[in-house]
XYZ file of N, CA and C in Angstrom:
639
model
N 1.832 -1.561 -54.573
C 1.847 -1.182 -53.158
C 1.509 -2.411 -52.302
N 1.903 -2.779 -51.353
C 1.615 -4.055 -50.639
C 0.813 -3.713 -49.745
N 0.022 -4.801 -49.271
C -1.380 -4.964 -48.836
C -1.283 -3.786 -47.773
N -0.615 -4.023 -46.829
C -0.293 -2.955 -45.364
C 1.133 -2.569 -45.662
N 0.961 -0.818 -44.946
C 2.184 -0.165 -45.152
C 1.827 1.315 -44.031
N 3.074 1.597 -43.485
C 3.184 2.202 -42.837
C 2.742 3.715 -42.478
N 2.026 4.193 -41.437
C 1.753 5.439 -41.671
C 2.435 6.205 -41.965
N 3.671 6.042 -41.914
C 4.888 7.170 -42.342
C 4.606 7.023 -43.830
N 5.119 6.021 -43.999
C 4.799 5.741 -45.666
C 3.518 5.851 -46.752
N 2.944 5.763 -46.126
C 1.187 5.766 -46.719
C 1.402 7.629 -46.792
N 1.629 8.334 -45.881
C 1.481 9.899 -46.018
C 2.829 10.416 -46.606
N 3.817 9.850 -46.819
C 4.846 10.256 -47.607
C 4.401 9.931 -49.389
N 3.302 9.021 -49.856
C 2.962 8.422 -51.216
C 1.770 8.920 -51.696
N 1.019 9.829 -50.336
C 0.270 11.036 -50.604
C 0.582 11.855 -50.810
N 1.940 12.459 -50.368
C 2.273 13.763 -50.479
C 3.122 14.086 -52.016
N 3.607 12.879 -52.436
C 4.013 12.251 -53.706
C 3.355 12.382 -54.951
N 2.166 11.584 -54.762
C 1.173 11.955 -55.527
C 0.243 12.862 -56.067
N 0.135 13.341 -54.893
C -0.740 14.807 -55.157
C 0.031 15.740 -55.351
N 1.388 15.815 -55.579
C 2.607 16.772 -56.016
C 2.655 16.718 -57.553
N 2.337 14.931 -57.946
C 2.466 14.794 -59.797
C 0.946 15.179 -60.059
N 0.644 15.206 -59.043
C -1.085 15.573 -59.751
C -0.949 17.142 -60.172
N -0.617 17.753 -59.222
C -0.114 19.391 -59.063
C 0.835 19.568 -60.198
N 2.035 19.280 -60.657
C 2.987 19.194 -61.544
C 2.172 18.993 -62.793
N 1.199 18.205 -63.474
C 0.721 17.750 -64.482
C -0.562 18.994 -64.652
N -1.272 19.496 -63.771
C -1.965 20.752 -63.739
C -1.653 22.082 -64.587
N -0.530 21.647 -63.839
C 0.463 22.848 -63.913
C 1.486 22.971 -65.367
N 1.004 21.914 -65.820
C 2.236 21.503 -67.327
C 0.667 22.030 -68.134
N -0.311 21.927 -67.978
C -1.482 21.639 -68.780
C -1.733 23.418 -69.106
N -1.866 24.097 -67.957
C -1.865 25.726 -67.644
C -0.532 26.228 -68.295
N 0.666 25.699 -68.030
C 1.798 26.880 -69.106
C 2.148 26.283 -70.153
N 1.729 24.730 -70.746
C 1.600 24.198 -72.197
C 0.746 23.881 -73.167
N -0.223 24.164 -72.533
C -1.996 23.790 -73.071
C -2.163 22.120 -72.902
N -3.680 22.182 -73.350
C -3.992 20.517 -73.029
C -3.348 19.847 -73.608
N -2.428 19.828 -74.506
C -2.019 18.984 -75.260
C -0.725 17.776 -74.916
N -0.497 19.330 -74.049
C 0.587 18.535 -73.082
C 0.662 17.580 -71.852
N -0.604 17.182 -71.774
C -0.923 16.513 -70.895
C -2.291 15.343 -71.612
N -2.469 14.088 -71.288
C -3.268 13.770 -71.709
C -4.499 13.937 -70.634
N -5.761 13.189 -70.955
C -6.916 12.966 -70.092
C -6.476 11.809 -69.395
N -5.973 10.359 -70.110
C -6.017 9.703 -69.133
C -4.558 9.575 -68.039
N -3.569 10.485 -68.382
C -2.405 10.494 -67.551
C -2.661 11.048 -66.488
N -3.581 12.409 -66.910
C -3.812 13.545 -65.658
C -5.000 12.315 -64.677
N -6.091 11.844 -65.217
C -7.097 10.729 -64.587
C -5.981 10.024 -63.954
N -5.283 9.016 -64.445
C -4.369 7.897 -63.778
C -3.635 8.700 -62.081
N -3.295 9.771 -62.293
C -2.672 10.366 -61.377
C -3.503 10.747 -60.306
N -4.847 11.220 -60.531
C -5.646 11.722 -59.943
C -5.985 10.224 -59.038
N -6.092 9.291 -59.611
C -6.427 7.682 -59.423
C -5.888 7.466 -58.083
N -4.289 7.639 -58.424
C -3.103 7.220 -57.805
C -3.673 8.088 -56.407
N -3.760 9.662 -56.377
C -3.986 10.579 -55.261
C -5.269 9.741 -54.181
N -6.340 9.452 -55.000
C -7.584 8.807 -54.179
C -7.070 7.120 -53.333
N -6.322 6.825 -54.439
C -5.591 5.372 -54.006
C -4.658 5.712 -52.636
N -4.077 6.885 -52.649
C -2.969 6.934 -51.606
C -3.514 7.413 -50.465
N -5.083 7.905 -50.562
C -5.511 8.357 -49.782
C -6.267 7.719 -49.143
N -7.019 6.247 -49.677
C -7.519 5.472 -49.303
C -6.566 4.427 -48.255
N -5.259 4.506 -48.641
C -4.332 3.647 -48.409
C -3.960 4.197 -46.819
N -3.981 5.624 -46.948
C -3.404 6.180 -45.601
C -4.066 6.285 -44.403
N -5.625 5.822 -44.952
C -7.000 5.663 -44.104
C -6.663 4.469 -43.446
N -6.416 3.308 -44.415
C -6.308 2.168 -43.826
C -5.108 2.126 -43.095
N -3.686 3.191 -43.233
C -2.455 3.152 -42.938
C -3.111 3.566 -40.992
N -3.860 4.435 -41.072
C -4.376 5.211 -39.686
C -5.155 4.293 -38.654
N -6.078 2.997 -39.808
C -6.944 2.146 -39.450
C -6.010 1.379 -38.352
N -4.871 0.300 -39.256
C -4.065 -0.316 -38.012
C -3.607 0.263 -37.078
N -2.714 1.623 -37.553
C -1.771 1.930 -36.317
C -2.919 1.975 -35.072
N -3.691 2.600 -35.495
C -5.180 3.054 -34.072
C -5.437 1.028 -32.954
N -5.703 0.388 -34.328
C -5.778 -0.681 -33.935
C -4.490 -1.535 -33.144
N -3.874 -1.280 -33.549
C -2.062 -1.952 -33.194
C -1.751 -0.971 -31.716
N -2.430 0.456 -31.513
C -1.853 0.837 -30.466
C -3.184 0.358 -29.461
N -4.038 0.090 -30.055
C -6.001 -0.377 -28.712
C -5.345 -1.724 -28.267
N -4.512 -2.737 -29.395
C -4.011 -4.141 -28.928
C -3.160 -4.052 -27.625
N -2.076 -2.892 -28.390
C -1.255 -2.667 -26.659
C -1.385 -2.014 -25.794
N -2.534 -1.325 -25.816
C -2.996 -0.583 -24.434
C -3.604 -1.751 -24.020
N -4.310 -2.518 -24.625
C -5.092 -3.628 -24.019
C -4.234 -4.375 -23.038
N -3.172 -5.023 -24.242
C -1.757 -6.012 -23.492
C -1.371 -5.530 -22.085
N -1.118 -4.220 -22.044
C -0.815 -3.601 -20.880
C -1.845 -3.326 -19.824
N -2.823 -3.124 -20.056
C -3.790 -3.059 -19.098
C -4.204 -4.662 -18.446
N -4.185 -5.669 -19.195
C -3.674 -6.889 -18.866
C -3.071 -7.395 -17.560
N -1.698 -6.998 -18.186
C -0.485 -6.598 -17.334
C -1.129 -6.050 -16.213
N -1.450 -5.039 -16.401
C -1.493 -3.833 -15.201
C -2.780 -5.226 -14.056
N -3.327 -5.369 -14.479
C -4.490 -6.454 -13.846
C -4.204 -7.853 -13.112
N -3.331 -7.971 -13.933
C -2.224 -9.775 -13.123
C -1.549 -9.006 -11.880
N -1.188 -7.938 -12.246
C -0.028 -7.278 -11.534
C -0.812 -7.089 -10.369
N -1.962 -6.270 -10.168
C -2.731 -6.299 -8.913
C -3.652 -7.008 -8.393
N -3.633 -8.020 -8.968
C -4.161 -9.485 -8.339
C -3.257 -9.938 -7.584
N -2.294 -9.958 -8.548
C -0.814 -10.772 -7.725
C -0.870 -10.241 -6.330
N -0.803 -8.851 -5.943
C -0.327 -7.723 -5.239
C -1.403 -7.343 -4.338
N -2.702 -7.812 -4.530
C -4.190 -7.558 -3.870
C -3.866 -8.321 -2.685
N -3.705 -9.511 -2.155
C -3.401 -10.589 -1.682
C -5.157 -11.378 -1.826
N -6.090 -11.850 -0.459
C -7.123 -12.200 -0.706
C -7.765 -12.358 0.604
N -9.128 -12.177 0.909
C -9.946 -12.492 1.550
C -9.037 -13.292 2.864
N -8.752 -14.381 1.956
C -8.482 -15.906 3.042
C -7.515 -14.827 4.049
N -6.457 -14.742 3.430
C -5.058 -14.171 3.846
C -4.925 -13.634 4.455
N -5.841 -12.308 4.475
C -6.063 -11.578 5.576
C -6.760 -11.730 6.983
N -7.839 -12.883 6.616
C -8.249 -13.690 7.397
C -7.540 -14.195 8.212
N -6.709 -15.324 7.821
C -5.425 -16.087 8.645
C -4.642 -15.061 9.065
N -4.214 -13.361 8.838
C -3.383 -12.539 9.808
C -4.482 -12.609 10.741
N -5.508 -11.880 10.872
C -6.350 -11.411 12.050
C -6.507 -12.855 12.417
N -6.736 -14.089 12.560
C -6.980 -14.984 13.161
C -5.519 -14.924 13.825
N -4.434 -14.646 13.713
C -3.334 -14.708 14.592
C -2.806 -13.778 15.347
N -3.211 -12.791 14.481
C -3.659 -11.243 15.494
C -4.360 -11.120 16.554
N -5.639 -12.272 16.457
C -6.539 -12.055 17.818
C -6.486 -13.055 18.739
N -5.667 -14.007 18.519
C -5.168 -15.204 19.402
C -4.076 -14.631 20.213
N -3.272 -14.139 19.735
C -2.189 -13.314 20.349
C -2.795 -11.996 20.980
N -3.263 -11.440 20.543
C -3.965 -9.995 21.335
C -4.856 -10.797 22.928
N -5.843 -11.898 22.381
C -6.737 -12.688 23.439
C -6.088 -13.229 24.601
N -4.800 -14.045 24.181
C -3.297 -13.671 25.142
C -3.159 -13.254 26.338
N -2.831 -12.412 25.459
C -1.904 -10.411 26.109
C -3.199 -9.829 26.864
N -4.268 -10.295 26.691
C -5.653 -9.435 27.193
C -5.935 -10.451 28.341
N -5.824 -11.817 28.301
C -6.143 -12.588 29.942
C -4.731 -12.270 30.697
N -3.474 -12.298 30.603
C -2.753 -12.319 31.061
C -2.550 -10.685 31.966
N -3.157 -9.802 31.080
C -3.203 -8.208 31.951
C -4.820 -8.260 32.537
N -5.557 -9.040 31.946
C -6.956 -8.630 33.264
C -6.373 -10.132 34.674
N -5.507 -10.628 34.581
C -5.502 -11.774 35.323
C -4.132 -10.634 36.395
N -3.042 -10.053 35.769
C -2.464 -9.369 36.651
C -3.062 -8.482 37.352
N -4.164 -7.752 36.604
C -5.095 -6.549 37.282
C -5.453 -7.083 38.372
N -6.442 -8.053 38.214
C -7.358 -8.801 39.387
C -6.097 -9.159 40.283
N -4.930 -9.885 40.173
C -3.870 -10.100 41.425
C -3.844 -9.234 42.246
N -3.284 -8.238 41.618
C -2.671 -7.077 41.739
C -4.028 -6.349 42.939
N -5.153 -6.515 43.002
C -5.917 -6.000 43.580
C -6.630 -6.970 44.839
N -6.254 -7.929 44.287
C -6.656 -9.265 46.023
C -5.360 -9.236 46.530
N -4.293 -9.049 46.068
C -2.646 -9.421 46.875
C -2.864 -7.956 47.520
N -3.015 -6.755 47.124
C -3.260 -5.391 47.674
C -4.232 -5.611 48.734
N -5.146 -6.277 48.572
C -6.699 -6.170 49.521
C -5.921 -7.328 50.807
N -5.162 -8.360 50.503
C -4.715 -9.386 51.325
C -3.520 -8.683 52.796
N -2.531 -7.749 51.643
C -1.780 -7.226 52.666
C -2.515 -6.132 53.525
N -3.397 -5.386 52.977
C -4.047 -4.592 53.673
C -4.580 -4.813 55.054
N -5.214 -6.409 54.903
C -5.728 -7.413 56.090
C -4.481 -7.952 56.553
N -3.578 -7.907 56.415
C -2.760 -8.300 57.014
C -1.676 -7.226 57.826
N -1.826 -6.034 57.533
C -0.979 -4.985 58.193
C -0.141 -4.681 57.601
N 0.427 -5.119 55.886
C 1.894 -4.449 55.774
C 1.801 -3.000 54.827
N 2.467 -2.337 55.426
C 1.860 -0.753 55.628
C 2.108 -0.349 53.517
N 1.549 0.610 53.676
C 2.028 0.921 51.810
C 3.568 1.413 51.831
N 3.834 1.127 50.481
C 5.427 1.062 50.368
C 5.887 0.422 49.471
N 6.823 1.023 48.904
C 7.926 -0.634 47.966
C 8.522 -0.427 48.572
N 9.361 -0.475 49.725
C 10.788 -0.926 50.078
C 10.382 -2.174 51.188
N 11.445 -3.179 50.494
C 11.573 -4.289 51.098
C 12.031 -4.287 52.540
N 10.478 -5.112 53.640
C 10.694 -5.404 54.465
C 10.725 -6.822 54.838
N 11.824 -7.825 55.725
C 11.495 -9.309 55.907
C 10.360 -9.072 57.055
N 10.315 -8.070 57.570
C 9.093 -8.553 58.762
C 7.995 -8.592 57.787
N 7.981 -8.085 56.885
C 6.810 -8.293 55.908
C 6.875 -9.220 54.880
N 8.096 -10.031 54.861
C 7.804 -11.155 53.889
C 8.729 -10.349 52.604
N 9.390 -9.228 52.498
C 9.367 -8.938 51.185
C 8.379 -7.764 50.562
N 6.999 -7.990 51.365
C 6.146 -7.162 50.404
C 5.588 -6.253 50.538
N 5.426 -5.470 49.635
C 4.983 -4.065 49.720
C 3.582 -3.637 48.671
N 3.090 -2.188 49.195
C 1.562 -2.187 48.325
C 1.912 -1.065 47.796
N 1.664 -0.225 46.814
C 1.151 1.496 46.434
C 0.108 1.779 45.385
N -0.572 3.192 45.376
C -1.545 3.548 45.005
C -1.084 3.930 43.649
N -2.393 4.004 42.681
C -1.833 4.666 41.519
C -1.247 6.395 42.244
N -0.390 6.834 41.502
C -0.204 8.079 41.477
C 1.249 8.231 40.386
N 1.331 9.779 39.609
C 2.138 9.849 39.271
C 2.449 9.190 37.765
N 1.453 9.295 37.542
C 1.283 8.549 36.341
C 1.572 7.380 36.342
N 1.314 6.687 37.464
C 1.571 4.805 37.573
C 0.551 4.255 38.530
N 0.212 3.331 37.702
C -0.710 2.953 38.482
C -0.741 1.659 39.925
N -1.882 0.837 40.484
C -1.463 0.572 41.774
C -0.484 -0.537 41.066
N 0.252 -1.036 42.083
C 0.904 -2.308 42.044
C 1.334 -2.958 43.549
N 2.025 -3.946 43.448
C 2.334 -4.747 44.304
C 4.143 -4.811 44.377
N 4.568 -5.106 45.619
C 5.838 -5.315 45.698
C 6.344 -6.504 46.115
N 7.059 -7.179 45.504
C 7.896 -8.172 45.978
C 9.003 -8.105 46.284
N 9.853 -8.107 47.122
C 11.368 -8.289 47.436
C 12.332 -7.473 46.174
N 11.655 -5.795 45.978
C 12.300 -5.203 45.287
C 11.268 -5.176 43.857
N 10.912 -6.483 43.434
C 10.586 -6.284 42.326
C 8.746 -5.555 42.330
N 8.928 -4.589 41.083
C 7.365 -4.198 41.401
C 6.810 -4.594 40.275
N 5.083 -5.316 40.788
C 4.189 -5.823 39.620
C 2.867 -4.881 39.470
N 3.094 -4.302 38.215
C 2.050 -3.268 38.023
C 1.063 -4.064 37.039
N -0.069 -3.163 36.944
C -0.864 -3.330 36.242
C -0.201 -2.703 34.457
N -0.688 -3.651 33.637
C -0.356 -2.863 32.405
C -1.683 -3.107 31.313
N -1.962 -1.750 30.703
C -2.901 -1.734 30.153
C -2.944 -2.961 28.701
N -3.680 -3.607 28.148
C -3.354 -4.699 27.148
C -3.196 -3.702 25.982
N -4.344 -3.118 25.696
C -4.499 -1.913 24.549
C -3.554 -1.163 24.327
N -2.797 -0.665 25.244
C -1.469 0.257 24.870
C -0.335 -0.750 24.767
N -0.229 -2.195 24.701
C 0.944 -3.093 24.023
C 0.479 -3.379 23.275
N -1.200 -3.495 22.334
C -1.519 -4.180 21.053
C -0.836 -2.663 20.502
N -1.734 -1.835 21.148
C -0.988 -0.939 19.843
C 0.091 -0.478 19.747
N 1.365 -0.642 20.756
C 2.507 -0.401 20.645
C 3.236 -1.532 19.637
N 2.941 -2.626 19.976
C 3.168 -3.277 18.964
C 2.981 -3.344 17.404
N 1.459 -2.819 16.801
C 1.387 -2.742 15.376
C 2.083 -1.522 15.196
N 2.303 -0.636 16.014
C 3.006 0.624 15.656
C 4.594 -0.093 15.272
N 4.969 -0.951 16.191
C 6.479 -1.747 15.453
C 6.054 -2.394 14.196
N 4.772 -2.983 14.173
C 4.731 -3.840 13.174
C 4.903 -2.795 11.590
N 4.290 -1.571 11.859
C 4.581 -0.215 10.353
C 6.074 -0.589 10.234
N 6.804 -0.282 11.143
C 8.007 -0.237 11.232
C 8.667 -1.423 10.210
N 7.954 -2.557 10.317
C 8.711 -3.778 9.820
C 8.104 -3.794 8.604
N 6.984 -3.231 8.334
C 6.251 -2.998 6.827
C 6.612 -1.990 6.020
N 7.612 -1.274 6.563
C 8.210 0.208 6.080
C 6.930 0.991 5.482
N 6.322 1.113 6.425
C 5.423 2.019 6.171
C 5.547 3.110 7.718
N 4.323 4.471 7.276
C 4.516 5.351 8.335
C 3.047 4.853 9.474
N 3.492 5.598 10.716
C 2.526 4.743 11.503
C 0.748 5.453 11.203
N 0.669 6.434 10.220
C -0.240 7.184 9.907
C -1.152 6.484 9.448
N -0.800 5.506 8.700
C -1.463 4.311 8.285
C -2.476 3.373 9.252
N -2.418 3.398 10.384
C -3.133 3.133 11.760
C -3.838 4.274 12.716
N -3.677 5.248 12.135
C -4.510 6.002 13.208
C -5.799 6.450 12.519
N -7.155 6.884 13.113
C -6.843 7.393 14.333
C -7.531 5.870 15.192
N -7.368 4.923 15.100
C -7.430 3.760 15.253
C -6.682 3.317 16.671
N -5.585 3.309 16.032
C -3.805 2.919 16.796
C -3.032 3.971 16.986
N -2.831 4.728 18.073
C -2.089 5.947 18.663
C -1.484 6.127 19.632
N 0.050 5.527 19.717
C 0.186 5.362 20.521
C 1.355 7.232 21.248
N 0.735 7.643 22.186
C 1.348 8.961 23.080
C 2.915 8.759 23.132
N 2.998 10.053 23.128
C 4.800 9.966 23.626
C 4.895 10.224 24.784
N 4.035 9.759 25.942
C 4.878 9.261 26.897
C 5.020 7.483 27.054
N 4.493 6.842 26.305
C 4.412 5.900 25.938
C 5.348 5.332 24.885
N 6.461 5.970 24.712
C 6.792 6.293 23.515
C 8.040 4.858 23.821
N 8.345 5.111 24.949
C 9.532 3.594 25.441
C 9.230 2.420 24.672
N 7.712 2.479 25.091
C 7.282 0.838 25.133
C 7.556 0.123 23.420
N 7.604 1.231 22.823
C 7.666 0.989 21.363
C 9.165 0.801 20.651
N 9.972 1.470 21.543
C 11.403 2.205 21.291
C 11.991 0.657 21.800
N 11.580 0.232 23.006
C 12.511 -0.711 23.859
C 11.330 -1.647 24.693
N 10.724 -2.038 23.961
C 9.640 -2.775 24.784
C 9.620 -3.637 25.847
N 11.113 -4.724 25.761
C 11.780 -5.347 26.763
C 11.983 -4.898 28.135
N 12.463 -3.687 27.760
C 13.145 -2.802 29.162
C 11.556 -2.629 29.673
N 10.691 -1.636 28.830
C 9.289 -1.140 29.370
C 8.516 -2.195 30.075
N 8.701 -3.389 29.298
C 7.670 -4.417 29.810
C 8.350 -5.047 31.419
N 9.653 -5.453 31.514
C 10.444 -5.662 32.360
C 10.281 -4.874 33.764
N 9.778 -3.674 33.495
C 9.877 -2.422 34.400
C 8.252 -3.055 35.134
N 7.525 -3.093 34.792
C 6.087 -3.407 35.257
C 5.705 -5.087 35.123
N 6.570 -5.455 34.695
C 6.687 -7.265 35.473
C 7.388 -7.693 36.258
């Protein structure tokens, strides 16, 4: 029998053996002892403990040979989400470009706010009545109050400059950004939420932003 051998095989040379063991029993019971010796029936019996020892060790590797490749694979499985984890730094360097760009978008809407409220306070001292429609006795310009779900702004020669909140373009924006991660925007809330009446700014941000610059 060679050193290692297969569990199939190791329990097929048991089932073998202990069949001539059974067979030689069985010759001894319908021929008397004679028909059998002591040490043939022993040798066989030998063979049964041998095949049984053999199928122990046959059980020993396979157990061992399948712990190697669960191991191998769990391995695997471990490179695989390292690879796939990304790291500390990485995420670091997004939010460092995340908040340079957000820091931005956040002076540029408290810097329109504040306009938007001395150019209002200026025409006020100056007489040109509230309104967007373009007058030249007025230069062009016009004032109005929030209402209507819009808030105050200023008029220029047609064009109107509103106030726009910074917070509802960061988060209209990462709500595009799911979009480009093919992920759902569920993944950001209740964090990042952006309303459906708000729902443009996300859809067509150009047009939305255009409308209040």
């Amino acid at each position: 029998m060679p050193k290692t051998i297969s569990l199939q095989d190791a329990q097929a040379k048991l089932t073998s053996a202990t069949a001539a063991v059974d067979q030689l029993k069985a010759k001894i019971l319908d021929e008397g002892p004679g028909s059998v010796t002591a040490e043939e029936l022993g040798a066989a019996a030998l063979t049964v403990e041998h095949c049984k020892l053999a199928l122990a060790h046959a059980a020993k590797q396979a157990e061992e040979t399948a712990a190697a490749e669960r191991l191998e694979q769990l391995e695997l499985l471990k490179a695989q989400i390292l690879d796939q984890a990304s790291n500390a730094e990485q995420a670091l360097d997004c939010m460092k470009r995340l908040e340079e760009a957000a820091a931005e978008l956040i002076t540029q809407c408290a810097g329109r706010q504040q306009l938007i409220a001395q150019a209002t306070a200026a025409m006020r001292r100056a007489g040109v009545p509230q309104g967007s429609t373009p007058d030249q006795a007025h230069a062009g310009l016009g004032w109005t109050d929030a209402g209507l779900g819009m808030g105050d702004a200023v008029h220029v020669d047609g064009r109107r400059i509103a106030g726009v909140n910074a917070s509802l373009v960061i988060a209209a924006a990462l709500t595009r950004a799911t979009r480009q991660a093919g992920i759902t925007v569920g993944h950001l809330r209740p964090a990042v939420d952006v309303t459906g009446t708000h729902q443009g700014l996300i859809d067509d941000p150009a047009r939305w932003l255009h409308s209040s610059f």
